[in-house]
PDB file of N, CA and C in Angstrom:
ATOM      1  N   MET A   1       0.830  -1.182   0.000  1.00  0.00           N
ATOM      2  CA  MET A   1       0.000   0.000   0.000  1.00  0.00           C
ATOM      3  C   MET A   1       0.877   1.249   0.000  1.00  0.00           C
ATOM      4  N   THR A   2       0.312   2.342  -0.459  1.00  0.00           N
ATOM      5  CA  THR A   2       1.077   3.578  -0.548  1.00  0.00           C
ATOM      6  C   THR A   2       1.122   4.297   0.797  1.00  0.00           C
ATOM      7  N   ASP A   3       2.060   5.211   0.916  1.00  0.00           N
ATOM      8  CA  ASP A   3       2.149   6.013   2.138  1.00  0.00           C
ATOM      9  C   ASP A   3       0.876   6.824   2.345  1.00  0.00           C
ATOM     10  N   ALA A   4       0.329   7.391   1.268  1.00  0.00           N
ATOM     11  CA  ALA A   4      -0.900   8.179   1.376  1.00  0.00           C
ATOM     12  C   ALA A   4      -2.051   7.307   1.871  1.00  0.00           C
ATOM     13  N   HIS A   5      -2.138   6.087   1.357  1.00  0.00           N
ATOM     14  CA  HIS A   5      -3.186   5.154   1.780  1.00  0.00           C
ATOM     15  C   HIS A   5      -3.034   4.842   3.256  1.00  0.00           C
ATOM     16  N   ASP A   6      -1.816   4.526   3.673  1.00  0.00           N
ATOM     17  CA  ASP A   6      -1.559   4.219   5.081  1.00  0.00           C
ATOM     18  C   ASP A   6      -1.870   5.407   5.981  1.00  0.00           C
ATOM     19  N   ASP A   7      -1.497   6.613   5.528  1.00  0.00           N
ATOM     20  CA  ASP A   7      -1.791   7.820   6.305  1.00  0.00           C
ATOM     21  C   ASP A   7      -3.291   8.029   6.447  1.00  0.00           C
ATOM     22  N   LEU A   8      -4.034   7.808   5.366  1.00  0.00           N
ATOM     23  CA  LEU A   8      -5.481   7.967   5.414  1.00  0.00           C
ATOM     24  C   LEU A   8      -6.117   6.946   6.348  1.00  0.00           C
ATOM     25  N   LEU A   9      -5.654   5.711   6.283  1.00  0.00           N
ATOM     26  CA  LEU A   9      -6.168   4.676   7.181  1.00  0.00           C
ATOM     27  C   LEU A   9      -5.882   5.031   8.636  1.00  0.00           C
ATOM     28  N   ASP A  10      -4.680   5.531   8.919  1.00  0.00           N
ATOM     29  CA  ASP A  10      -4.338   5.971  10.278  1.00  0.00           C
ATOM     30  C   ASP A  10      -5.269   7.101  10.730  1.00  0.00           C
ATOM     31  N   LEU A  11      -5.524   8.072   9.847  1.00  0.00           N
ATOM     32  CA  LEU A  11      -6.399   9.190  10.188  1.00  0.00           C
ATOM     33  C   LEU A  11      -7.811   8.714  10.477  1.00  0.00           C
ATOM     34  N   VAL A  12      -8.347   7.855   9.625  1.00  0.00           N
ATOM     35  CA  VAL A  12      -9.713   7.358   9.817  1.00  0.00           C
ATOM     36  C   VAL A  12      -9.815   6.615  11.146  1.00  0.00           C
ATOM     37  N   THR A  13      -8.803   5.841  11.480  1.00  0.00           N
ATOM     38  CA  THR A  13      -8.794   5.117  12.749  1.00  0.00           C
ATOM     39  C   THR A  13      -8.693   6.089  13.928  1.00  0.00           C
ATOM     40  N   ASP A  14      -7.869   7.122  13.785  1.00  0.00           N
ATOM     41  CA  ASP A  14      -7.691   8.105  14.862  1.00  0.00           C
ATOM     42  C   ASP A  14      -8.947   8.933  15.118  1.00  0.00           C
ATOM     43  N   ILE A  15      -9.706   9.236  14.078  1.00  0.00           N
ATOM     44  CA  ILE A  15     -10.898  10.071  14.232  1.00  0.00           C
ATOM     45  C   ILE A  15     -11.836   9.500  15.292  1.00  0.00           C
ATOM     46  N   ALA A  16     -11.925   8.197  15.353  1.00  0.00           N
ATOM     47  CA  ALA A  16     -12.837   7.556  16.311  1.00  0.00           C
ATOM     48  C   ALA A  16     -12.486   7.886  17.759  1.00  0.00           C
ATOM     49  N   GLN A  17     -11.274   8.289  18.011  1.00  0.00           N
ATOM     50  CA  GLN A  17     -10.829   8.577  19.370  1.00  0.00           C
ATOM     51  C   GLN A  17     -10.941  10.061  19.738  1.00  0.00           C
ATOM     52  N   TRP A  18     -11.277  10.902  18.769  1.00  0.00           N
ATOM     53  CA  TRP A  18     -11.382  12.335  19.028  1.00  0.00           C
ATOM     54  C   TRP A  18     -12.543  12.637  19.965  1.00  0.00           C
ATOM     55  N   ARG A  19     -12.416  13.704  20.733  1.00  0.00           N
ATOM     56  CA  ARG A  19     -13.489  14.175  21.612  1.00  0.00           C
ATOM     57  C   ARG A  19     -14.001  15.482  21.033  1.00  0.00           C
ATOM     58  N   LEU A  20     -15.203  15.426  20.470  1.00  0.00           N
ATOM     59  CA  LEU A  20     -15.769  16.580  19.780  1.00  0.00           C
ATOM     60  C   LEU A  20     -17.197  16.842  20.247  1.00  0.00           C
ATOM     61  N   THR A  21     -17.664  18.030  19.964  1.00  0.00           N
ATOM     62  CA  THR A  21     -19.061  18.368  20.236  1.00  0.00           C
ATOM     63  C   THR A  21     -19.934  17.703  19.171  1.00  0.00           C
ATOM     64  N   PRO A  22     -21.223  17.543  19.456  1.00  0.00           N
ATOM     65  CA  PRO A  22     -22.117  16.969  18.442  1.00  0.00           C
ATOM     66  C   PRO A  22     -22.078  17.730  17.109  1.00  0.00           C
ATOM     67  N   ARG A  23     -21.967  19.038  17.173  1.00  0.00           N
ATOM     68  CA  ARG A  23     -21.898  19.841  15.941  1.00  0.00           C
ATOM     69  C   ARG A  23     -20.657  19.475  15.125  1.00  0.00           C
ATOM     70  N   HIS A  24     -19.531  19.299  15.797  1.00  0.00           N
ATOM     71  CA  HIS A  24     -18.313  18.927  15.089  1.00  0.00           C
ATOM     72  C   HIS A  24     -18.397  17.498  14.551  1.00  0.00           C
ATOM     73  N   TRP A  25     -19.046  16.593  15.300  1.00  0.00           N
ATOM     74  CA  TRP A  25     -19.244  15.230  14.785  1.00  0.00           C
ATOM     75  C   TRP A  25     -20.090  15.258  13.516  1.00  0.00           C
ATOM     76  N   ASP A  26     -21.081  16.159  13.474  1.00  0.00           N
ATOM     77  CA  ASP A  26     -21.888  16.302  12.259  1.00  0.00           C
ATOM     78  C   ASP A  26     -21.017  16.714  11.074  1.00  0.00           C
ATOM     79  N   THR A  27     -20.090  17.640  11.323  1.00  0.00           N
ATOM     80  CA  THR A  27     -19.175  18.070  10.265  1.00  0.00           C
ATOM     81  C   THR A  27     -18.302  16.903   9.808  1.00  0.00           C
ATOM     82  N   ILE A  28     -17.749  16.171  10.768  1.00  0.00           N
ATOM     83  CA  ILE A  28     -16.929  14.997  10.432  1.00  0.00           C
ATOM     84  C   ILE A  28     -17.768  14.003   9.645  1.00  0.00           C
ATOM     85  N   GLY A  29     -19.008  13.791  10.078  1.00  0.00           N
ATOM     86  CA  GLY A  29     -19.890  12.868   9.375  1.00  0.00           C
ATOM     87  C   GLY A  29     -20.086  13.256   7.919  1.00  0.00           C
ATOM     88  N   GLY A  30     -20.273  14.542   7.655  1.00  0.00           N
ATOM     89  CA  GLY A  30     -20.422  15.015   6.279  1.00  0.00           C
ATOM     90  C   GLY A  30     -19.173  14.776   5.456  1.00  0.00           C
ATOM     91  N   LEU A  31     -18.022  15.022   6.051  1.00  0.00           N
ATOM     92  CA  LEU A  31     -16.756  14.765   5.347  1.00  0.00           C
ATOM     93  C   LEU A  31     -16.564  13.276   5.072  1.00  0.00           C
ATOM     94  N   LEU A  32     -16.975  12.456   6.033  1.00  0.00           N
ATOM     95  CA  LEU A  32     -16.873  11.008   5.832  1.00  0.00           C
ATOM     96  C   LEU A  32     -17.805  10.532   4.725  1.00  0.00           C
ATOM     97  N   ASP A  33     -18.979  11.151   4.615  1.00  0.00           N
ATOM     98  CA  ASP A  33     -19.886  10.820   3.520  1.00  0.00           C
ATOM     99  C   ASP A  33     -19.213  11.079   2.177  1.00  0.00           C
ATOM    100  N   LEU A  34     -18.550  12.219   2.076  1.00  0.00           N
ATOM    101  CA  LEU A  34     -17.857  12.550   0.834  1.00  0.00           C
ATOM    102  C   LEU A  34     -16.744  11.552   0.539  1.00  0.00           C
ATOM    103  N   ALA A  35     -15.972  11.216   1.566  1.00  0.00           N
ATOM    104  CA  ALA A  35     -14.879  10.261   1.378  1.00  0.00           C
ATOM    105  C   ALA A  35     -15.410   8.880   1.010  1.00  0.00           C
ATOM    106  N   ALA A  36     -16.468   8.448   1.678  1.00  0.00           N
ATOM    107  CA  ALA A  36     -17.041   7.130   1.398  1.00  0.00           C
ATOM    108  C   ALA A  36     -17.581   7.067  -0.025  1.00  0.00           C
ATOM    109  N   ALA A  37     -18.182   8.157  -0.481  1.00  0.00           N
ATOM    110  CA  ALA A  37     -18.715   8.183  -1.842  1.00  0.00           C
ATOM    111  C   ALA A  37     -17.603   8.025  -2.863  1.00  0.00           C
ATOM    112  N   SER A  38     -16.438   8.592  -2.591  1.00  0.00           N
ATOM    113  CA  SER A  38     -15.321   8.490  -3.532  1.00  0.00           C
ATOM    114  C   SER A  38     -14.683   7.103  -3.520  1.00  0.00           C
ATOM    115  N   LEU A  39     -14.931   6.327  -2.472  1.00  0.00           N
ATOM    116  CA  LEU A  39     -14.370   4.977  -2.363  1.00  0.00           C
ATOM    117  C   LEU A  39     -15.430   3.896  -2.580  1.00  0.00           C
ATOM    118  N   GLU A  40     -16.555   4.299  -3.159  1.00  0.00           N
ATOM    119  CA  GLU A  40     -17.717   3.420  -3.283  1.00  0.00           C
ATOM    120  C   GLU A  40     -17.400   2.053  -3.883  1.00  0.00           C
ATOM    121  N   ASN A  41     -16.507   1.984  -4.827  1.00  0.00           N
ATOM    122  CA  ASN A  41     -16.221   0.716  -5.508  1.00  0.00           C
ATOM    123  C   ASN A  41     -15.050  -0.063  -4.910  1.00  0.00           C
ATOM    124  N   ALA A  42     -14.526   0.418  -3.791  1.00  0.00           N
ATOM    125  CA  ALA A  42     -13.377  -0.273  -3.183  1.00  0.00           C
ATOM    126  C   ALA A  42     -13.816  -1.582  -2.524  1.00  0.00           C
ATOM    127  N   GLY A  43     -12.854  -2.459  -2.263  1.00  0.00           N
ATOM    128  CA  GLY A  43     -13.141  -3.749  -1.635  1.00  0.00           C
ATOM    129  C   GLY A  43     -13.569  -3.609  -0.189  1.00  0.00           C
ATOM    130  N   GLN A  44     -14.039  -4.687   0.368  1.00  0.00           N
ATOM    131  CA  GLN A  44     -14.515  -4.711   1.748  1.00  0.00           C
ATOM    132  C   GLN A  44     -13.401  -5.158   2.682  1.00  0.00           C
ATOM    133  N   GLY A  45     -13.457  -4.675   3.924  1.00  0.00           N
ATOM    134  CA  GLY A  45     -12.506  -5.063   4.963  1.00  0.00           C
ATOM    135  C   GLY A  45     -13.259  -5.554   6.173  1.00  0.00           C
ATOM    136  N   ARG A  46     -12.713  -5.304   7.332  1.00  0.00           N
ATOM    137  CA  ARG A  46     -13.348  -5.785   8.565  1.00  0.00           C
ATOM    138  C   ARG A  46     -13.944  -4.631   9.359  1.00  0.00           C
ATOM    139  N   ILE A  47     -14.937  -4.930  10.178  1.00  0.00           N
ATOM    140  CA  ILE A  47     -15.567  -3.938  11.045  1.00  0.00           C
ATOM    141  C   ILE A  47     -14.996  -4.088  12.447  1.00  0.00           C
ATOM    142  N   THR A  48     -14.664  -2.956  13.062  1.00  0.00           N
ATOM    143  CA  THR A  48     -14.182  -2.978  14.440  1.00  0.00           C
ATOM    144  C   THR A  48     -15.013  -2.002  15.260  1.00  0.00           C
ATOM    145  N   GLU A  49     -15.153  -2.268  16.536  1.00  0.00           N
ATOM    146  CA  GLU A  49     -15.879  -1.367  17.427  1.00  0.00           C
ATOM    147  C   GLU A  49     -14.988  -0.179  17.768  1.00  0.00           C
ATOM    148  N   ILE A  50     -15.566   1.014  17.738  1.00  0.00           N
ATOM    149  CA  ILE A  50     -14.842   2.227  18.077  1.00  0.00           C
ATOM    150  C   ILE A  50     -15.727   3.113  18.934  1.00  0.00           C
ATOM    151  N   GLY A  51     -15.160   4.147  19.545  1.00  0.00           N
ATOM    152  CA  GLY A  51     -15.884   4.932  20.522  1.00  0.00           C
ATOM    153  C   GLY A  51     -16.588   6.172  20.026  1.00  0.00           C
ATOM    154  N   SER A  52     -16.775   6.331  18.743  1.00  0.00           N
ATOM    155  CA  SER A  52     -17.465   7.508  18.216  1.00  0.00           C
ATOM    156  C   SER A  52     -18.977   7.291  18.204  1.00  0.00           C
ATOM    157  N   PRO A  53     -19.756   8.352  17.954  1.00  0.00           N
ATOM    158  CA  PRO A  53     -21.214   8.197  17.879  1.00  0.00           C
ATOM    159  C   PRO A  53     -21.611   7.184  16.798  1.00  0.00           C
ATOM    160  N   PRO A  54     -22.750   6.512  16.952  1.00  0.00           N
ATOM    161  CA  PRO A  54     -23.138   5.449  16.014  1.00  0.00           C
ATOM    162  C   PRO A  54     -23.146   5.858  14.540  1.00  0.00           C
ATOM    163  N   VAL A  55     -23.646   7.040  14.218  1.00  0.00           N
ATOM    164  CA  VAL A  55     -23.687   7.450  12.814  1.00  0.00           C
ATOM    165  C   VAL A  55     -22.278   7.615  12.259  1.00  0.00           C
ATOM    166  N   VAL A  56     -21.414   8.253  13.023  1.00  0.00           N
ATOM    167  CA  VAL A  56     -20.028   8.444  12.592  1.00  0.00           C
ATOM    168  C   VAL A  56     -19.298   7.110  12.598  1.00  0.00           C
ATOM    169  N   ARG A  57     -19.579   6.262  13.592  1.00  0.00           N
ATOM    170  CA  ARG A  57     -18.946   4.942  13.668  1.00  0.00           C
ATOM    171  C   ARG A  57     -19.197   4.139  12.394  1.00  0.00           C
ATOM    172  N   GLU A  58     -20.421   4.164  11.904  1.00  0.00           N
ATOM    173  CA  GLU A  58     -20.741   3.417  10.693  1.00  0.00           C
ATOM    174  C   GLU A  58     -19.961   3.951   9.497  1.00  0.00           C
ATOM    175  N   ARG A  59     -19.871   5.266   9.387  1.00  0.00           N
ATOM    176  CA  ARG A  59     -19.106   5.861   8.287  1.00  0.00           C
ATOM    177  C   ARG A  59     -17.628   5.516   8.390  1.00  0.00           C
ATOM    178  N   LEU A  60     -17.088   5.578   9.612  1.00  0.00           N
ATOM    179  CA  LEU A  60     -15.686   5.217   9.815  1.00  0.00           C
ATOM    180  C   LEU A  60     -15.451   3.744   9.491  1.00  0.00           C
ATOM    181  N   ASN A  61     -16.347   2.886   9.940  1.00  0.00           N
ATOM    182  CA  ASN A  61     -16.207   1.462   9.647  1.00  0.00           C
ATOM    183  C   ASN A  61     -16.175   1.214   8.147  1.00  0.00           C
ATOM    184  N   GLN A  62     -17.047   1.889   7.429  1.00  0.00           N
ATOM    185  CA  GLN A  62     -17.080   1.726   5.977  1.00  0.00           C
ATOM    186  C   GLN A  62     -15.744   2.140   5.360  1.00  0.00           C
ATOM    187  N   LEU A  63     -15.216   3.268   5.788  1.00  0.00           N
ATOM    188  CA  LEU A  63     -13.923   3.719   5.261  1.00  0.00           C
ATOM    189  C   LEU A  63     -12.789   2.775   5.635  1.00  0.00           C
ATOM    190  N   VAL A  64     -12.789   2.302   6.877  1.00  0.00           N
ATOM    191  CA  VAL A  64     -11.761   1.343   7.297  1.00  0.00           C
ATOM    192  C   VAL A  64     -11.828   0.090   6.439  1.00  0.00           C
ATOM    193  N   HIS A  65     -13.027  -0.411   6.170  1.00  0.00           N
ATOM    194  CA  HIS A  65     -13.190  -1.594   5.325  1.00  0.00           C
ATOM    195  C   HIS A  65     -12.637  -1.365   3.937  1.00  0.00           C
ATOM    196  N   GLU A  66     -13.026  -0.237   3.379  1.00  0.00           N
ATOM    197  CA  GLU A  66     -12.609   0.058   2.013  1.00  0.00           C
ATOM    198  C   GLU A  66     -11.106   0.287   1.912  1.00  0.00           C
ATOM    199  N   LEU A  67     -10.538   0.947   2.899  1.00  0.00           N
ATOM    200  CA  LEU A  67      -9.113   1.214   2.888  1.00  0.00           C
ATOM    201  C   LEU A  67      -8.274  -0.016   3.240  1.00  0.00           C
ATOM    202  N   SER A  68      -8.835  -0.930   4.005  1.00  0.00           N
ATOM    203  CA  SER A  68      -8.107  -2.129   4.429  1.00  0.00           C
ATOM    204  C   SER A  68      -8.220  -3.264   3.428  1.00  0.00           C
ATOM    205  N   GLY A  69      -9.130  -3.138   2.471  1.00  0.00           N
ATOM    206  CA  GLY A  69      -9.368  -4.204   1.505  1.00  0.00           C
ATOM    207  C   GLY A  69      -8.205  -4.366   0.536  1.00  0.00           C
ATOM    208  N   PRO A  70      -8.351  -5.299  -0.376  1.00  0.00           N
ATOM    209  CA  PRO A  70      -7.292  -5.544  -1.367  1.00  0.00           C
ATOM    210  C   PRO A  70      -6.975  -4.293  -2.166  1.00  0.00           C
ATOM    211  N   LYS A  71      -5.718  -4.112  -2.467  1.00  0.00           N
ATOM    212  CA  LYS A  71      -5.284  -2.971  -3.258  1.00  0.00           C
ATOM    213  C   LYS A  71      -5.791  -3.131  -4.685  1.00  0.00           C
ATOM    214  N   LYS A  72      -6.369  -2.058  -5.222  1.00  0.00           N
ATOM    215  CA  LYS A  72      -6.894  -2.110  -6.596  1.00  0.00           C
ATOM    216  C   LYS A  72      -5.950  -1.449  -7.549  1.00  0.00           C
TER     217      LYS A  72
END
């Protein structure tokens, strides 16, 4: 995998540990929607439990799966 890919995967994993207000989580959620849409055709990975709100957790899980899947 590329350095950029690894950096993005690290960032997506780190986001789950951030302490933010609900308004900021909404902003993160919107950004994750955009990122997930751009990775729509990527492969699937694994789901892990994380400490973010459920809506953001689902978006993060999707990105982690797509980023952890087979390299295309």
